[in-house]
Short mmCIF file of C-alpha atoms and ligand atoms in Angstrom, two decimals:
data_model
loop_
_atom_site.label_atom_id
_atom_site.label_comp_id
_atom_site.label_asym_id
_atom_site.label_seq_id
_atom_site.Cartn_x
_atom_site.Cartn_y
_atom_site.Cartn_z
CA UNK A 17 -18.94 21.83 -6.66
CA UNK A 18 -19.46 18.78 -4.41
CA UNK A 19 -18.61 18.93 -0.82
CA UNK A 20 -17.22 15.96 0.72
CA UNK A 21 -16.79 15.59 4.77
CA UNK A 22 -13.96 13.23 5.85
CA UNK A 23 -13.92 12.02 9.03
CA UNK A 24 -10.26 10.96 9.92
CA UNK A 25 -9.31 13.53 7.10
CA UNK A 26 -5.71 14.53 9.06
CA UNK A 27 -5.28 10.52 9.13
CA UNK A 28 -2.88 8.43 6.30
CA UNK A 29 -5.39 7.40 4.59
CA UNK A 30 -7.89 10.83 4.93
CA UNK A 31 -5.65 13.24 4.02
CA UNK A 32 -4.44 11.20 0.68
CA UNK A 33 -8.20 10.84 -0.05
CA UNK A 34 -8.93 14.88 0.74
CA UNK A 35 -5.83 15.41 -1.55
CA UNK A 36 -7.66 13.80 -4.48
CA UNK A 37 -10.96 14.62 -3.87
CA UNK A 38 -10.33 18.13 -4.22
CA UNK A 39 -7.97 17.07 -7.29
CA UNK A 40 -11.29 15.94 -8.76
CA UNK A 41 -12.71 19.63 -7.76
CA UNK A 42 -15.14 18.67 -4.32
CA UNK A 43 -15.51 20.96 -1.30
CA UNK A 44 -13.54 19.20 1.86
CA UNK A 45 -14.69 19.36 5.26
CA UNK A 46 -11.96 17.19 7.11
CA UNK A 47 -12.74 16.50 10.49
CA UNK A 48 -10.35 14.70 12.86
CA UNK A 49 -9.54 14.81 16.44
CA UNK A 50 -5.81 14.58 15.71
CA UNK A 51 -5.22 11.30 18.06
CA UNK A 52 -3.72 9.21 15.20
CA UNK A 53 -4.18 11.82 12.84
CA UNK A 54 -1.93 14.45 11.99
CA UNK A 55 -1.84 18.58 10.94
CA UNK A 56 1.37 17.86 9.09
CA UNK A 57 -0.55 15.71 6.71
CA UNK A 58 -2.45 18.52 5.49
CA UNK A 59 -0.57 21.14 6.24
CA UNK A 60 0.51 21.12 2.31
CA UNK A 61 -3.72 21.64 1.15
CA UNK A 62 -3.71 25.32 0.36
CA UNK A 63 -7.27 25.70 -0.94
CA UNK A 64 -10.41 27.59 -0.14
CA UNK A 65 -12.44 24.60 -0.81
CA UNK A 66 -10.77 23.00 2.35
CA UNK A 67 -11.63 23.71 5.77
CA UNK A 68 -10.34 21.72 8.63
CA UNK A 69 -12.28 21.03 12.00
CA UNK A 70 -11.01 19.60 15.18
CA UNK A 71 -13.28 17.04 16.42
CA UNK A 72 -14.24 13.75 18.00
CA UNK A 73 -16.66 11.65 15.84
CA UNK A 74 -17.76 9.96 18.68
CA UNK A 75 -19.74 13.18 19.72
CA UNK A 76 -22.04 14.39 17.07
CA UNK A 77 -21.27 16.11 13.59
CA UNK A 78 -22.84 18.46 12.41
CA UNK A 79 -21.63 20.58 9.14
CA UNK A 80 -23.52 23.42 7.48
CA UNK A 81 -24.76 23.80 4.07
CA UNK A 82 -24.87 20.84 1.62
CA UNK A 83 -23.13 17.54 1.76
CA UNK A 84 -22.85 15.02 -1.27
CA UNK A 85 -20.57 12.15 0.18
CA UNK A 86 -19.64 11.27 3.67
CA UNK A 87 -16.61 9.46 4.04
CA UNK A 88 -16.26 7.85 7.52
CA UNK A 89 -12.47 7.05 7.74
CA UNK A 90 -12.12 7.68 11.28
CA UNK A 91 -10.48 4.40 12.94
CA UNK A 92 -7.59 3.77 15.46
CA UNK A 93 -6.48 1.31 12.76
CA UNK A 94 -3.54 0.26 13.99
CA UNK A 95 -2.90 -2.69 16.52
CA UNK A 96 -0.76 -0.83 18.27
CA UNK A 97 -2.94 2.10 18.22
CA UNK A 98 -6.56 0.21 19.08
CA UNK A 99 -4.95 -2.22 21.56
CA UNK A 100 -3.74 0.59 23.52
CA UNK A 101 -7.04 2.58 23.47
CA UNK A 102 -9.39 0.07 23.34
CA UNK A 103 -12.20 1.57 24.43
CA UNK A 104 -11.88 4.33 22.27
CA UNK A 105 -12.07 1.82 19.06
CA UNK A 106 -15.34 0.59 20.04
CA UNK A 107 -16.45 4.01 20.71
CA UNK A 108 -15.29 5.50 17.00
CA UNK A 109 -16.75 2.06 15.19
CA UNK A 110 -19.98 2.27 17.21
CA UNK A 111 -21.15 5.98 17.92
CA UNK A 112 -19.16 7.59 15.84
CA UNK A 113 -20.59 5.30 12.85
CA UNK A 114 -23.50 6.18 14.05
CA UNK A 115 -22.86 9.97 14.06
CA UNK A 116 -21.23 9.95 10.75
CA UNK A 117 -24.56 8.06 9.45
CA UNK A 118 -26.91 10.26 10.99
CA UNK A 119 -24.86 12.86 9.21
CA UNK A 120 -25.59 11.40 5.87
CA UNK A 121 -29.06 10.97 6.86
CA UNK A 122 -30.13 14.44 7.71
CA UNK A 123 -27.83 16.00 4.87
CA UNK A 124 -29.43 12.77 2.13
CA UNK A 125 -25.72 12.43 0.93
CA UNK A 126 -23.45 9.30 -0.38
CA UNK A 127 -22.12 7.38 2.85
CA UNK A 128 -19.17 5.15 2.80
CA UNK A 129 -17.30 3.45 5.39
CA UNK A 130 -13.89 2.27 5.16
CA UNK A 131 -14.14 -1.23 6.40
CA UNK A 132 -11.51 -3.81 7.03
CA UNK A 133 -10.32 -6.74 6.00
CA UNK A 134 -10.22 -7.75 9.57
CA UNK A 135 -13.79 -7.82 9.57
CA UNK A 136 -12.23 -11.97 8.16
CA UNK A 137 -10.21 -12.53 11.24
CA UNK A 138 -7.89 -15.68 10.78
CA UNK A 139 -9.37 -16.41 7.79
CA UNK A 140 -10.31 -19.99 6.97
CA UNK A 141 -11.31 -19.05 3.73
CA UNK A 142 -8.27 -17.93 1.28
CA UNK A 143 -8.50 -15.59 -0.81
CA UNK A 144 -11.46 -13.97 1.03
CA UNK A 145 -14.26 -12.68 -0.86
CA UNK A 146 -17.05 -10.40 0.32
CA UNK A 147 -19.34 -13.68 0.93
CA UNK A 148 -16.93 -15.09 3.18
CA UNK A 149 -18.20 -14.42 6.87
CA UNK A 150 -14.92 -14.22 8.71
CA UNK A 151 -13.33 -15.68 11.79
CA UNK A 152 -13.22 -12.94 14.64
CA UNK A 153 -12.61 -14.20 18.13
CA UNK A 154 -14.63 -11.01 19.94
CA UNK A 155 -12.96 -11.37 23.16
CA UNK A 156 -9.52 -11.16 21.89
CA UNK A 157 -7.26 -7.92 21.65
CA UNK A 158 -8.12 -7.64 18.29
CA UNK A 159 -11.78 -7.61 18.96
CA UNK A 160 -12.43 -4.35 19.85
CA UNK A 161 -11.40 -3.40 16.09
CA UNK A 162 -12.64 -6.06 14.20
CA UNK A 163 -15.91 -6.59 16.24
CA UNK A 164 -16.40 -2.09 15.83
CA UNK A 165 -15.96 -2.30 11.98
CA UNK A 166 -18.58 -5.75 12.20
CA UNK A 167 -20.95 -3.36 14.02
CA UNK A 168 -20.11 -0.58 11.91
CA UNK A 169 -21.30 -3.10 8.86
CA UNK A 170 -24.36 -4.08 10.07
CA UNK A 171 -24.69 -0.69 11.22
CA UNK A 172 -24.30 0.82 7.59
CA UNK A 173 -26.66 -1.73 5.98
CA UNK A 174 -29.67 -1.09 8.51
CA UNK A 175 -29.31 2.42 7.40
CA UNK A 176 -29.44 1.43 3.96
CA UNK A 177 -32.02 -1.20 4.36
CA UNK A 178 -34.42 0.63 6.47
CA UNK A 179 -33.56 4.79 6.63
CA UNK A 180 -32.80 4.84 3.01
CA UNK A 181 -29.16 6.31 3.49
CA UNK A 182 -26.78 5.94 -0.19
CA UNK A 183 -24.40 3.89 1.37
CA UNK A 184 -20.88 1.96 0.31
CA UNK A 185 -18.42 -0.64 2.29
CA UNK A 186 -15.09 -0.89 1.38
CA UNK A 187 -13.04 -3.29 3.17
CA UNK A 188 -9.52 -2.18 3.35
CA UNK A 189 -6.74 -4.46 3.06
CA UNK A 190 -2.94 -3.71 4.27
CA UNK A 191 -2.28 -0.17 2.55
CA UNK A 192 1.61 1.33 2.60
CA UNK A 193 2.85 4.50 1.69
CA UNK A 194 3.76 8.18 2.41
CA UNK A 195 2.37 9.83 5.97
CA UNK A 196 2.00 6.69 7.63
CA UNK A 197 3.33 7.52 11.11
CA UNK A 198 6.58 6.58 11.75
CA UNK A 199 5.62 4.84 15.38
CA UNK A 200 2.27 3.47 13.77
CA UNK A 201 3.62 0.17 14.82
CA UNK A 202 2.15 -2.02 11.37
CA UNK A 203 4.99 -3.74 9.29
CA UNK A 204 5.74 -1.97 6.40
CA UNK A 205 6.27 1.02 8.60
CA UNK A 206 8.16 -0.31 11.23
CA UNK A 207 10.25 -1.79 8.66
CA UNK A 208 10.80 0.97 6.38
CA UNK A 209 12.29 3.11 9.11
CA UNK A 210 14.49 0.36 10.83
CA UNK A 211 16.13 -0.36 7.56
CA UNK A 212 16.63 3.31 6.69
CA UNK A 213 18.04 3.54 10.14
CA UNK A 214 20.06 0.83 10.33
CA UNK A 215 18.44 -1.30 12.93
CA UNK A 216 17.06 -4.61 12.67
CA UNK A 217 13.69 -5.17 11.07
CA UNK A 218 11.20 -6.94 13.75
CA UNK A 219 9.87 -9.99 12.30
CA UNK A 220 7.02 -11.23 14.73
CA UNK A 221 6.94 -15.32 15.04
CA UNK A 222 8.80 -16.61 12.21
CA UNK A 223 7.66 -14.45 9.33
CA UNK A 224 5.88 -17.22 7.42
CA UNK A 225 2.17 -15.29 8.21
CA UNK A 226 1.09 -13.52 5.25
CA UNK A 227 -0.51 -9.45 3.89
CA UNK A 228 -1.18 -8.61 0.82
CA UNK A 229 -0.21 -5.29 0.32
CA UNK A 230 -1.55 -2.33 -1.66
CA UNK A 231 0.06 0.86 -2.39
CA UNK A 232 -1.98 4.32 -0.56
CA UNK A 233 -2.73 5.97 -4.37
CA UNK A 234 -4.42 2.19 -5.86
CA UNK A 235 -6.43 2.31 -2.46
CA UNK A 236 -7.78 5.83 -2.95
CA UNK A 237 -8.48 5.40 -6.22
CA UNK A 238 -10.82 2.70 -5.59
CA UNK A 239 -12.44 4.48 -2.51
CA UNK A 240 -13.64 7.29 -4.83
CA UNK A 241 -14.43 5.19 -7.64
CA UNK A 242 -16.58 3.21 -4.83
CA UNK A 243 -17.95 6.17 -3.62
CA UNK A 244 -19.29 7.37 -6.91
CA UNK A 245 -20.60 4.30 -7.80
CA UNK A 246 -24.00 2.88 -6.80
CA UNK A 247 -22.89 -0.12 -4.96
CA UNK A 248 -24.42 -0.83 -1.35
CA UNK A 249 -22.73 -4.32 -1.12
CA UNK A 250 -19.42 -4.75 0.62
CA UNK A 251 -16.47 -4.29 -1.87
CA UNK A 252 -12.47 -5.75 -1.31
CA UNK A 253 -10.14 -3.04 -2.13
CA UNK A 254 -6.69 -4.66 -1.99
CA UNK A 255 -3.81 -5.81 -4.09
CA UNK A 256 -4.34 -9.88 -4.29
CA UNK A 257 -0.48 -9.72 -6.51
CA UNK A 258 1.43 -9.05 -3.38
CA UNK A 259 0.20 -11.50 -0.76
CA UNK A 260 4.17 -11.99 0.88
CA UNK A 261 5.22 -13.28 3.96
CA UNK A 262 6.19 -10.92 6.53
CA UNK A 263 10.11 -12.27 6.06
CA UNK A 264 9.98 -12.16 2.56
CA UNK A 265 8.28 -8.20 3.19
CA UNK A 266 10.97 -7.68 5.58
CA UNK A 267 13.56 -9.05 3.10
CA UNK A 268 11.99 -6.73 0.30
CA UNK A 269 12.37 -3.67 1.82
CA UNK A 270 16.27 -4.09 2.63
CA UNK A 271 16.65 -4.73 -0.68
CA UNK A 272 14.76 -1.24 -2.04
CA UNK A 273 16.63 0.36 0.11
CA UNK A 274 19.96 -0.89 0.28
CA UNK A 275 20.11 -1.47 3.80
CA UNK A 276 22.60 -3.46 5.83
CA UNK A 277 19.87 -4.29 8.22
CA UNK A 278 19.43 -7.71 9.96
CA UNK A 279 16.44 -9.38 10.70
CA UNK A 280 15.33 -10.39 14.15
CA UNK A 281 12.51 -12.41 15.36
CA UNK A 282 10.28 -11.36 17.90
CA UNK A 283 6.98 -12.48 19.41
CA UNK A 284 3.94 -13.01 17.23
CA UNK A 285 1.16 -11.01 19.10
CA UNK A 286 -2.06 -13.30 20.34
CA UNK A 287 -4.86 -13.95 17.33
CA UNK A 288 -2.50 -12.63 14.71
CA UNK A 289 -4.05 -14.02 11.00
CA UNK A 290 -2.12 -16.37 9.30
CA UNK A 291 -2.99 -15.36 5.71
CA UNK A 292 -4.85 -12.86 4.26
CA UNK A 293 -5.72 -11.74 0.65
CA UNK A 294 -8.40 -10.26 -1.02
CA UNK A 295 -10.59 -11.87 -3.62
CA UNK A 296 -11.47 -8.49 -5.68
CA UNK A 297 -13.65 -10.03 -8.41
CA UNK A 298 -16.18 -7.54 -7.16
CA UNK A 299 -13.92 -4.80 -7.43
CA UNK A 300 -13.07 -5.06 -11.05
CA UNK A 301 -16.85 -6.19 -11.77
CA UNK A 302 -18.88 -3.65 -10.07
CA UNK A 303 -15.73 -1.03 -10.47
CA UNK A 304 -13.64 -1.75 -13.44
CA UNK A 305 -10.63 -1.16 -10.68
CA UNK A 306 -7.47 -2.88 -9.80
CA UNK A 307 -4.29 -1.79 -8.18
CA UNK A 308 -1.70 -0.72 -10.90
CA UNK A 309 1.51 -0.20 -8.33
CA UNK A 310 4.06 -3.23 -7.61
CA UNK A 311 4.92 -3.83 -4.00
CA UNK A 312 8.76 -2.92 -5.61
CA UNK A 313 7.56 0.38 -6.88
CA UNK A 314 5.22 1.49 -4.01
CA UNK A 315 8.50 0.90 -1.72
CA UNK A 316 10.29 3.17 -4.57
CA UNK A 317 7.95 6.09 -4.27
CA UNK A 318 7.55 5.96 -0.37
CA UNK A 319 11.12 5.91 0.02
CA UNK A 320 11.61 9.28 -2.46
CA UNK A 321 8.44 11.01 -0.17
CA UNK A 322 10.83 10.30 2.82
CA UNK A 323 13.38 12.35 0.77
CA UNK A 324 15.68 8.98 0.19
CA UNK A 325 17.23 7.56 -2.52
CA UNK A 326 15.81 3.70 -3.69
CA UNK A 327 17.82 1.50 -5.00
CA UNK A 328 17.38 0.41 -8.57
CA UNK A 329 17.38 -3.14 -9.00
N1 UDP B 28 4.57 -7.49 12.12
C1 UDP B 28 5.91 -7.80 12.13
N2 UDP B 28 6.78 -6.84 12.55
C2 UDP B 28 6.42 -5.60 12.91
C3 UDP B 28 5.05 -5.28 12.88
C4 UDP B 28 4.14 -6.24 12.48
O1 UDP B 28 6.31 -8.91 11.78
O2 UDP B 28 7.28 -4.80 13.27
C5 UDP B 28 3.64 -8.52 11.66
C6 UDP B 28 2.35 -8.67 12.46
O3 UDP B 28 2.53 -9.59 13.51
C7 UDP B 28 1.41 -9.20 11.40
C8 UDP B 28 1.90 -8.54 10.11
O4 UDP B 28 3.22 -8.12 10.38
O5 UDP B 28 1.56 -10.60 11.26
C9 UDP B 28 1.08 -7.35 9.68
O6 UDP B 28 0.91 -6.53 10.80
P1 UDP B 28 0.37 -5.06 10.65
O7 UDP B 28 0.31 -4.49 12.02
O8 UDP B 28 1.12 -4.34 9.61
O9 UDP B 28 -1.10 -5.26 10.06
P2 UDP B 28 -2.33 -6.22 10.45
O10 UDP B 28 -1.91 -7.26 11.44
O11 UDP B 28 -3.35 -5.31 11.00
O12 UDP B 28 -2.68 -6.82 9.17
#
């Protein structure tokens, strides 16, 4: 039996990736410090192989017995969330990389980092592969995330390249689905809930910016499939089908669910990126994966986890 440790394990995307891994019969060691993350997202595991520890990756880990894969998901990765702990952003992408590395290290098991495509900024370079270097401004608001998961990178390789860790990037693009937190603050989200609730869906500037968007269970299937490959390289996992803009994502999601919502338009927050889809070549090279779940149908099965009823188009 492998054991697996998940850092941000009680988060949206740990606790779908715990779910699965120990679907696919690993030990889980989820460890979260419950700031972003939830015990309601886990609170359905009911498994000896899953043990749950409260903590703060940016202190060190330490886990006995055996470890196979480290999965360092651990992130404020929402704006909302890292712009109003800022501090604590660098501190997870920084030391707690670091902690979650040394982890690896000591225990010689698989590290992977979930990465982001933010680590592309406003991207001058559409779609953006791996090669593609990014345009962060540091100082911004969104610094302190993107410039942590850079670090974090270059972080992860110098382990690779020179302490010999098994290690894997995956650069996350927009993922949607069930146990996203309802004040999360990221679009599909905040829309979801304002439709369901009849209010109007927030459009920031005028909508025309643009996400590609990838339902949770495509995402975690390529995180594992990452993890259990050999690739050191940094790998796009995104859907590159659903680049929309954030009207037309607005406009989508009253129509799934049959709201009589308005839209509004409100500010468009500073160094927001204009575009953004991933190039996943690599993916499907180095992988064999690709997302199978339309933006239509992810909405569909997120709305019946909520408990509601889609409409059928
Ligand atoms: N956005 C929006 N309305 C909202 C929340 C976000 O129009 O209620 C916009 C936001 O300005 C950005 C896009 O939607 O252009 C995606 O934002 P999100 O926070 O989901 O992800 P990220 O910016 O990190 O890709």
């Amino acid at each position: 039996m492998p054991t697996s440790v998940v850092t941000g394990g009680a988060g949206f995307l740990g606790s779908h990736l715990c779910d699965r891994l120990l679907g696919e019969g690993h030990r889980v060691v989820c460890v979260d410090n419950l700031e972003t993350g939830s015990l309601e997202n886990i609170a359905h595991i009911r498994d000896d192989a899953f043990m749950f520890v409260n903590h703060d990756v940016t202190e060190p880990i330490s886990v006995d017995g055996p470890v196979d894969f480290v999965f360092h998901l651990a992130a404020l990765a929402s704006p909302v969330d890292y712009m109003r702990m800022p501090l604590a952003s660098l501190k997870v992408g920084s030391y707690g990389t670091h902690h979650a590395l040394g982890l690896a290290k000591w225990k010689r098991a698989r590290f992977l980092i979930s990465s982001t495509s933010e680590v592309y900024g406003d991207p001058q370079v559409h779609p953006q592969p791996e090669t593609y270097w990014g345009n962060v401004n540091p100082i911004g608001p969104r610094g302190v995330y993107d410039e942590a998961k850079r670090y974090a990178e270059a972080l992860t390789m110098t382990y690779h390249d020179q302490q010999g860790v098994d290690t894997a990037i995956a650069r996350i693009f927009n993922t949607y689905g069930p146990r996203m937190r309802r004040n999360d603050g990221r679009a599909s989200v905040n829309f979801i809930h304002q439709a369901l609730e009849g209010k109007p869906l927030t459009v920031y500037g005028d909508g025309s910016q643009t996400r590609s968007l990838c339902y949770v269970d495509d995402l975690i299937r390529g995180l594992v499939m990452l993890a259990m490959s050999g690739e050191h390289l940094p790998v796009n996992l995104g859907n590159p089908d659903h680049e929309v803009t954030m009207l037309e994502l607005a406009q989508t999601v009253i129509a799934v669910t049959g709201s009589s919502s308005d839209v509004v338009f409100e500010a468009l927050p500073t160094d927001d990126p204009q575009i953004r889809r991933p190039d996943i070549t690599r993916a499907r090279q180095v992988l064999a994966w690709q997302p199978e779940i339309d933006l239509e149908e992810g909405l569909r099965r997120w709305l019946v986890a909520l408990g509601r009823e889609p409409v059928r188009a």
